[in-house]
PDB file of C-alpha atoms in Angstrom:
ATOM      1  CA  GLN A 259    -162.205  74.682-249.462  1.00 93.00           C
ATOM      2  CA  VAL A 260    -165.443  75.265-247.168  1.00 97.00           C
ATOM      3  CA  GLN A 261    -165.356  78.162-245.165  1.00 98.00           C
ATOM      4  CA  LEU A 262    -167.825  79.484-242.351  1.00 98.00           C
ATOM      5  CA  GLN A 263    -168.724  82.977-240.697  1.00 98.00           C
ATOM      6  CA  GLU A 264    -170.855  83.715-237.927  1.00 98.00           C
ATOM      7  CA  SER A 265    -171.561  87.227-237.334  1.00 98.00           C
ATOM      8  CA  GLY A 266    -174.271  88.880-234.830  1.00 97.00           C
ATOM      9  CA  PRO A 267    -174.240  90.914-232.143  1.00 97.00           C
ATOM     10  CA  GLY A 268    -171.574  90.064-229.339  1.00 96.00           C
ATOM     11  CA  LEU A 269    -174.243  91.560-226.188  1.00 98.00           C
ATOM     12  CA  VAL A 270    -177.796  90.615-225.677  1.00 98.00           C
ATOM     13  CA  GLU A 271    -179.828  92.018-222.792  1.00 98.00           C
ATOM     14  CA  PRO A 272    -181.702  89.479-220.556  1.00 97.00           C
ATOM     15  CA  SER A 273    -185.272  88.608-222.021  1.00 97.00           C
ATOM     16  CA  GLU A 274    -183.983  90.093-225.845  1.00 98.00           C
ATOM     17  CA  THR A 275    -183.430  87.909-228.893  1.00 98.00           C
ATOM     18  CA  LEU A 276    -180.540  86.706-229.656  1.00 98.00           C
ATOM     19  CA  SER A 277    -179.767  86.512-233.548  1.00 98.00           C
ATOM     20  CA  LEU A 278    -176.632  85.108-235.398  1.00 98.00           C
ATOM     21  CA  THR A 279    -175.786  84.845-239.114  1.00 98.00           C
ATOM     22  CA  CYS A 280    -173.434  82.226-240.526  1.00 98.00           C
ATOM     23  CA  THR A 281    -172.518  82.876-243.964  1.00 98.00           C
ATOM     24  CA  VAL A 282    -171.069  79.678-246.200  1.00 98.00           C
ATOM     25  CA  SER A 283    -168.828  80.391-248.828  1.00 98.00           C
ATOM     26  CA  GLY A 284    -165.895  77.788-250.832  1.00 97.00           C
ATOM     27  CA  GLY A 285    -168.407  75.847-251.128  1.00 96.00           C
ATOM     28  CA  SER A 286    -172.663  75.341-252.183  1.00 96.00           C
ATOM     29  CA  ILE A 287    -175.300  76.181-249.314  1.00 97.00           C
ATOM     30  CA  SER A 288    -177.902  73.986-251.289  1.00 96.00           C
ATOM     31  CA  GLY A 289    -177.964  70.051-250.445  1.00 94.00           C
ATOM     32  CA  TYR A 290    -176.454  70.405-247.192  1.00 95.00           C
ATOM     33  CA  TYR A 291    -177.924  70.371-243.684  1.00 95.00           C
ATOM     34  CA  TRP A 292    -176.087  73.658-241.242  1.00 97.00           C
ATOM     35  CA  SER A 293    -176.379  72.942-237.700  1.00 97.00           C
ATOM     36  CA  TRP A 294    -175.763  75.709-234.889  1.00 98.00           C
ATOM     37  CA  ILE A 295    -173.506  74.623-232.192  1.00 98.00           C
ATOM     38  CA  ARG A 296    -172.485  76.358-228.688  1.00 98.00           C
ATOM     39  CA  GLN A 297    -170.418  76.124-225.234  1.00 98.00           C
ATOM     40  CA  PRO A 298    -170.155  78.419-222.796  1.00 97.00           C
ATOM     41  CA  ALA A 299    -166.864  79.421-221.544  1.00 96.00           C
ATOM     42  CA  GLY A 300    -165.269  76.319-219.744  1.00 94.00           C
ATOM     43  CA  LYS A 301    -167.918  73.413-220.340  1.00 95.00           C
ATOM     44  CA  GLY A 302    -168.776  71.170-223.406  1.00 96.00           C
ATOM     45  CA  LEU A 303    -170.831  71.386-226.681  1.00 97.00           C
ATOM     46  CA  GLU A 304    -174.473  71.521-227.021  1.00 97.00           C
ATOM     47  CA  TRP A 305    -175.962  71.052-230.449  1.00 95.00           C
ATOM     48  CA  ILE A 306    -178.895  73.946-230.902  1.00 97.00           C
ATOM     49  CA  GLY A 307    -180.149  72.587-234.176  1.00 95.00           C
ATOM     50  CA  HIS A 308    -180.002  72.414-237.942  1.00 95.00           C
ATOM     51  CA  ILE A 309    -181.952  73.898-241.364  1.00 96.00           C
ATOM     52  CA  TYR A 310    -181.350  71.890-244.864  1.00 96.00           C
ATOM     53  CA  SER A 311    -180.948  74.283-247.688  1.00 96.00           C
ATOM     54  CA  SER A 312    -184.794  73.852-248.274  1.00 96.00           C
ATOM     55  CA  GLY A 313    -185.650  75.356-245.014  1.00 96.00           C
ATOM     56  CA  THR A 314    -186.191  72.080-243.408  1.00 95.00           C
ATOM     57  CA  THR A 315    -185.225  72.019-239.483  1.00 95.00           C
ATOM     58  CA  ASN A 316    -185.128  69.749-236.710  1.00 93.00           C
ATOM     59  CA  PHE A 317    -183.760  71.361-233.278  1.00 94.00           C
ATOM     60  CA  ASN A 318    -182.644  70.085-229.780  1.00 93.00           C
ATOM     61  CA  PRO A 319    -185.401  69.613-227.815  1.00 91.00           C
ATOM     62  CA  SER A 320    -184.527  71.503-224.892  1.00 92.00           C
ATOM     63  CA  LEU A 321    -184.275  74.478-226.980  1.00 95.00           C
ATOM     64  CA  LYS A 322    -187.279  74.218-229.395  1.00 95.00           C
ATOM     65  CA  SER A 323    -189.834  76.299-227.940  1.00 97.00           C
ATOM     66  CA  ARG A 324    -187.063  79.403-228.233  1.00 97.00           C
ATOM     67  CA  ILE A 325    -185.418  78.757-231.837  1.00 97.00           C
ATOM     68  CA  THR A 326    -186.296  80.033-235.061  1.00 98.00           C
ATOM     69  CA  MET A 327    -183.948  79.420-238.365  1.00 98.00           C
ATOM     70  CA  SER A 328    -183.979  80.148-242.061  1.00 98.00           C
ATOM     71  CA  ILE A 329    -181.937  80.190-244.671  1.00 98.00           C
ATOM     72  CA  ASP A 330    -181.452  82.133-247.906  1.00 97.00           C
ATOM     73  CA  THR A 331    -179.139  80.258-250.192  1.00 97.00           C
ATOM     74  CA  SER A 332    -179.069  83.351-252.827  1.00 97.00           C
ATOM     75  CA  LYS A 333    -176.770  84.865-249.946  1.00 97.00           C
ATOM     76  CA  SER A 334    -175.399  81.518-248.689  1.00 98.00           C
ATOM     77  CA  GLN A 335    -176.240  82.608-245.638  1.00 98.00           C
ATOM     78  CA  PHE A 336    -178.322  80.953-242.616  1.00 98.00           C
ATOM     79  CA  SER A 337    -179.776  82.310-239.787  1.00 98.00           C
ATOM     80  CA  LEU A 338    -180.163  81.377-236.182  1.00 98.00           C
ATOM     81  CA  TRP A 339    -182.808  83.467-233.383  1.00 98.00           C
ATOM     82  CA  LEU A 340    -183.239  82.340-230.118  1.00 98.00           C
ATOM     83  CA  ASN A 341    -185.605  84.294-227.589  1.00 97.00           C
ATOM     84  CA  SER A 342    -186.037  85.105-224.021  1.00 97.00           C
ATOM     85  CA  VAL A 343    -182.342  84.546-223.181  1.00 98.00           C
ATOM     86  CA  THR A 344    -180.881  84.859-220.055  1.00 98.00           C
ATOM     87  CA  ALA A 345    -177.389  84.605-218.403  1.00 97.00           C
ATOM     88  CA  ALA A 346    -177.479  80.782-219.159  1.00 97.00           C
ATOM     89  CA  ASP A 347    -177.539  81.332-223.069  1.00 98.00           C
ATOM     90  CA  THR A 348    -173.795  83.188-222.725  1.00 98.00           C
ATOM     91  CA  ALA A 349    -171.703  80.991-224.893  1.00 98.00           C
ATOM     92  CA  VAL A 350    -169.447  80.763-227.956  1.00 98.00           C
ATOM     93  CA  TYR A 351    -171.540  80.166-230.917  1.00 98.00           C
ATOM     94  CA  TYR A 352    -170.464  77.850-233.887  1.00 98.00           C
ATOM     95  CA  CYS A 353    -172.242  77.154-237.022  1.00 98.00           C
ATOM     96  CA  ALA A 354    -171.457  73.996-238.947  1.00 98.00           C
ATOM     97  CA  ARG A 355    -172.002  71.877-242.136  1.00 97.00           C
ATOM     98  CA  ASP A 356    -173.638  68.834-241.166  1.00 94.00           C
ATOM     99  CA  VAL A 357    -172.697  65.012-243.054  1.00 91.00           C
ATOM    100  CA  THR A 358    -175.859  63.195-243.510  1.00 86.00           C
ATOM    101  CA  LEU A 359    -175.785  59.767-243.217  1.00 83.00           C
ATOM    102  CA  THR A 360    -178.976  59.166-242.569  1.00 82.00           C
ATOM    103  CA  SER A 361    -181.863  61.312-240.930  1.00 78.00           C
ATOM    104  CA  GLN A 362    -180.671  60.193-238.299  1.00 80.00           C
ATOM    105  CA  MET A 363    -176.893  60.012-237.936  1.00 86.00           C
ATOM    106  CA  TYR A 364    -174.751  63.034-239.075  1.00 88.00           C
ATOM    107  CA  TYR A 365    -171.857  65.001-238.126  1.00 94.00           C
ATOM    108  CA  PHE A 366    -170.009  67.924-238.682  1.00 96.00           C
ATOM    109  CA  ASP A 367    -167.288  68.371-240.877  1.00 95.00           C
ATOM    110  CA  TYR A 368    -166.373  71.983-241.086  1.00 97.00           C
ATOM    111  CA  TRP A 369    -167.094  75.121-238.864  1.00 98.00           C
ATOM    112  CA  GLY A 370    -166.900  78.770-237.983  1.00 98.00           C
ATOM    113  CA  GLN A 371    -164.069  80.147-236.232  1.00 97.00           C
ATOM    114  CA  GLY A 372    -167.042  81.031-232.862  1.00 98.00           C
ATOM    115  CA  THR A 373    -168.395  83.680-231.796  1.00 98.00           C
ATOM    116  CA  LEU A 374    -168.861  85.022-228.010  1.00 98.00           C
ATOM    117  CA  VAL A 375    -172.593  86.575-227.313  1.00 98.00           C
ATOM    118  CA  THR A 376    -172.725  87.550-223.879  1.00 98.00           C
ATOM    119  CA  VAL A 377    -176.190  87.768-222.422  1.00 98.00           C
ATOM    120  CA  SER A 378    -176.317  90.643-219.506  1.00 96.00           C
ATOM    121  CA  SER A 379    -177.982  93.876-218.983  1.00 95.00           C
TER     122      SER A 379
ATOM    123  CA  SER B 239    -182.567  63.446-221.845  1.00 82.00           C
ATOM    124  CA  TYR B 240    -179.682  61.706-223.346  1.00 88.00           C
ATOM    125  CA  GLU B 241    -176.308  61.036-222.132  1.00 92.00           C
ATOM    126  CA  LEU B 242    -172.628  60.279-223.252  1.00 96.00           C
ATOM    127  CA  THR B 243    -170.496  60.000-220.296  1.00 97.00           C
ATOM    128  CA  GLN B 244    -166.639  60.468-221.248  1.00 98.00           C
ATOM    129  CA  PRO B 245    -163.933  60.990-218.368  1.00 98.00           C
ATOM    130  CA  SER B 246    -163.427  64.580-217.326  1.00 97.00           C
ATOM    131  CA  SER B 247    -159.311  64.011-218.441  1.00 97.00           C
ATOM    132  CA  VAL B 248    -156.714  61.768-219.415  1.00 98.00           C
ATOM    133  CA  SER B 249    -152.862  61.857-218.405  1.00 97.00           C
ATOM    134  CA  VAL B 250    -150.046  60.400-220.508  1.00 97.00           C
ATOM    135  CA  SER B 251    -146.363  60.876-220.793  1.00 97.00           C
ATOM    136  CA  PRO B 252    -145.165  61.227-224.880  1.00 97.00           C
ATOM    137  CA  GLY B 253    -144.618  58.342-226.824  1.00 97.00           C
ATOM    138  CA  GLN B 254    -147.488  56.710-224.779  1.00 97.00           C
ATOM    139  CA  THR B 255    -151.178  55.631-226.130  1.00 98.00           C
ATOM    140  CA  ALA B 256    -153.918  57.250-224.381  1.00 98.00           C
ATOM    141  CA  ARG B 257    -157.520  55.868-224.572  1.00 98.00           C
ATOM    142  CA  ILE B 258    -160.347  58.321-223.968  1.00 98.00           C
ATOM    143  CA  THR B 259    -163.948  56.562-223.719  1.00 98.00           C
ATOM    144  CA  CYS B 260    -167.495  57.527-224.226  1.00 98.00           C
ATOM    145  CA  SER B 261    -170.165  55.491-222.852  1.00 97.00           C
ATOM    146  CA  GLY B 262    -174.195  56.090-223.816  1.00 95.00           C
ATOM    147  CA  ASP B 263    -176.671  53.459-224.330  1.00 93.00           C
ATOM    148  CA  ALA B 264    -177.695  54.256-227.655  1.00 90.00           C
ATOM    149  CA  LEU B 265    -174.310  53.561-228.870  1.00 93.00           C
ATOM    150  CA  SER B 266    -174.692  50.020-229.967  1.00 91.00           C
ATOM    151  CA  LYS B 267    -177.286  51.716-232.638  1.00 90.00           C
ATOM    152  CA  GLN B 268    -175.654  55.055-233.630  1.00 91.00           C
ATOM    153  CA  TYR B 269    -172.198  55.764-234.992  1.00 93.00           C
ATOM    154  CA  ALA B 270    -169.910  57.785-232.612  1.00 96.00           C
ATOM    155  CA  TYR B 271    -168.243  61.043-233.881  1.00 97.00           C
ATOM    156  CA  TRP B 272    -164.952  62.492-232.244  1.00 98.00           C
ATOM    157  CA  TYR B 273    -163.406  66.103-232.592  1.00 98.00           C
ATOM    158  CA  GLN B 274    -160.579  67.897-231.082  1.00 98.00           C
ATOM    159  CA  GLN B 275    -160.519  70.905-229.355  1.00 98.00           C
ATOM    160  CA  LYS B 276    -157.306  72.785-228.853  1.00 97.00           C
ATOM    161  CA  THR B 277    -157.562  76.115-227.058  1.00 95.00           C
ATOM    162  CA  GLY B 278    -159.741  79.002-228.199  1.00 94.00           C
ATOM    163  CA  GLN B 279    -160.305  76.930-231.371  1.00 97.00           C
ATOM    164  CA  ALA B 280    -163.174  75.928-233.200  1.00 98.00           C
ATOM    165  CA  PRO B 281    -163.813  71.749-233.054  1.00 98.00           C
ATOM    166  CA  VAL B 282    -162.021  69.475-235.580  1.00 98.00           C
ATOM    167  CA  LEU B 283    -163.366  65.987-236.417  1.00 97.00           C
ATOM    168  CA  VAL B 284    -161.011  63.631-235.933  1.00 98.00           C
ATOM    169  CA  ILE B 285    -162.961  60.054-236.037  1.00 98.00           C
ATOM    170  CA  TYR B 286    -166.564  59.823-237.919  1.00 96.00           C
ATOM    171  CA  LYS B 287    -168.692  56.427-237.996  1.00 95.00           C
ATOM    172  CA  ASP B 288    -166.723  55.041-234.966  1.00 96.00           C
ATOM    173  CA  SER B 289    -163.919  54.077-236.345  1.00 97.00           C
ATOM    174  CA  GLU B 290    -163.182  56.001-240.212  1.00 97.00           C
ATOM    175  CA  ARG B 291    -160.555  58.752-240.336  1.00 97.00           C
ATOM    176  CA  PRO B 292    -160.738  62.301-242.281  1.00 95.00           C
ATOM    177  CA  SER B 293    -158.176  62.885-245.024  1.00 95.00           C
ATOM    178  CA  GLY B 294    -155.949  64.564-243.032  1.00 95.00           C
ATOM    179  CA  ILE B 295    -155.962  63.556-239.122  1.00 97.00           C
ATOM    180  CA  PRO B 296    -152.821  61.182-238.399  1.00 96.00           C
ATOM    181  CA  GLU B 297    -152.993  57.887-238.535  1.00 96.00           C
ATOM    182  CA  ARG B 298    -152.011  57.109-234.327  1.00 97.00           C
ATOM    183  CA  LEU B 299    -155.490  58.483-233.781  1.00 98.00           C
ATOM    184  CA  SER B 300    -157.910  55.440-234.189  1.00 98.00           C
ATOM    185  CA  GLY B 301    -161.958  54.390-233.238  1.00 98.00           C
ATOM    186  CA  SER B 302    -163.122  51.695-232.408  1.00 97.00           C
ATOM    187  CA  SER B 303    -167.007  50.671-230.546  1.00 96.00           C
ATOM    188  CA  SER B 304    -167.569  47.644-228.381  1.00 95.00           C
ATOM    189  CA  GLY B 305    -171.327  47.669-227.474  1.00 94.00           C
ATOM    190  CA  THR B 306    -172.347  50.913-226.233  1.00 95.00           C
ATOM    191  CA  THR B 307    -168.869  51.933-225.172  1.00 97.00           C
ATOM    192  CA  VAL B 308    -166.884  53.703-228.141  1.00 98.00           C
ATOM    193  CA  THR B 309    -163.074  54.705-227.882  1.00 98.00           C
ATOM    194  CA  LEU B 310    -160.895  57.376-229.148  1.00 98.00           C
ATOM    195  CA  THR B 311    -157.417  55.958-229.319  1.00 98.00           C
ATOM    196  CA  ILE B 312    -153.929  57.831-229.664  1.00 98.00           C
ATOM    197  CA  SER B 313    -151.002  55.905-230.108  1.00 98.00           C
ATOM    198  CA  GLY B 314    -147.424  57.047-229.929  1.00 97.00           C
ATOM    199  CA  VAL B 315    -148.763  60.487-228.328  1.00 97.00           C
ATOM    200  CA  GLN B 316    -147.834  63.883-229.400  1.00 97.00           C
ATOM    201  CA  ALA B 317    -146.939  66.822-227.728  1.00 97.00           C
ATOM    202  CA  GLU B 318    -149.542  68.410-230.174  1.00 96.00           C
ATOM    203  CA  ASP B 319    -152.674  66.272-229.637  1.00 97.00           C
ATOM    204  CA  GLU B 320    -152.992  67.624-225.740  1.00 97.00           C
ATOM    205  CA  ALA B 321    -156.757  69.332-226.009  1.00 98.00           C
ATOM    206  CA  ASP B 322    -160.174  68.706-225.483  1.00 98.00           C
ATOM    207  CA  TYR B 323    -161.757  65.767-227.211  1.00 98.00           C
ATOM    208  CA  TYR B 324    -165.904  64.998-227.546  1.00 98.00           C
ATOM    209  CA  CYS B 325    -167.851  62.159-228.834  1.00 98.00           C
ATOM    210  CA  GLN B 326    -170.956  63.059-230.177  1.00 97.00           C
ATOM    211  CA  SER B 327    -173.950  60.447-231.175  1.00 95.00           C
ATOM    212  CA  ALA B 328    -177.363  60.935-231.794  1.00 92.00           C
ATOM    213  CA  ASP B 329    -180.370  59.573-228.960  1.00 85.00           C
ATOM    214  CA  SER B 330    -181.830  56.227-229.995  1.00 81.00           C
ATOM    215  CA  SER B 331    -184.466  57.973-231.942  1.00 82.00           C
ATOM    216  CA  GLY B 332    -182.042  59.971-233.730  1.00 80.00           C
ATOM    217  CA  ALA B 333    -184.159  63.189-233.090  1.00 80.00           C
ATOM    218  CA  TYR B 334    -181.246  65.060-231.985  1.00 88.00           C
ATOM    219  CA  GLN B 335    -177.518  65.006-231.249  1.00 92.00           C
ATOM    220  CA  VAL B 336    -175.865  65.119-228.500  1.00 94.00           C
ATOM    221  CA  PHE B 337    -171.919  65.323-227.391  1.00 97.00           C
ATOM    222  CA  GLY B 338    -170.428  64.077-224.276  1.00 97.00           C
ATOM    223  CA  GLY B 339    -168.996  66.076-221.848  1.00 97.00           C
ATOM    224  CA  GLY B 340    -165.622  66.626-222.537  1.00 98.00           C
ATOM    225  CA  THR B 341    -162.506  65.249-221.687  1.00 98.00           C
ATOM    226  CA  LYS B 342    -158.994  66.820-221.536  1.00 98.00           C
ATOM    227  CA  LEU B 343    -155.911  65.276-222.799  1.00 98.00           C
ATOM    228  CA  THR B 344    -152.541  66.090-220.776  1.00 97.00           C
ATOM    229  CA  VAL B 345    -149.187  64.850-222.331  1.00 97.00           C
ATOM    230  CA  LEU B 346    -146.885  65.155-219.454  1.00 94.00           C
TER     231      LEU B 346
END
């Protein structure tokens, strides 16, 4: 059974950079795309972007200018950096595994439990 | 930006049938997927490729597609089905993934 676990600071100051890591266990990180998805309190889900095990990335156009992602297959980990954060970036951040049907069609079969990141001074 | 539209809430009595719709211009070209999210938990995939059900998902949950609208149907609703449900798909170019705003299913 594949398991994902998010980790990182729960509090980030405005204008700083949010950084999160997702650790994958119970399965291989290679050969898959891995996504970050967030959910502000009481609101819906927003896809942030994903990274393939080779390092190829694709991001949500609304966030693209502020996102960096990386992957370390030796550690079975992938990471998200979101810079210039504001209160609007306060959310529960999930990592998830993509099931890729085509380059345009994919969905998420395994999710982490989520981690709350609050942007505040 | 591309949007998927869902009703904000649906209420049904136990044993009845709940139908949750999701509308979007690209749904005639793109598959839709459905997730169930219970309070304080991560979303769980319940339907993929419009109508396929992952293993372990009860048969009373089913999906269908017609034109630019997809529908999640829950037959014989049980108290445990009370949750938020989200549809997901891609914009017409497939450039990025979008979620609907979510539908809160209340079992009366």
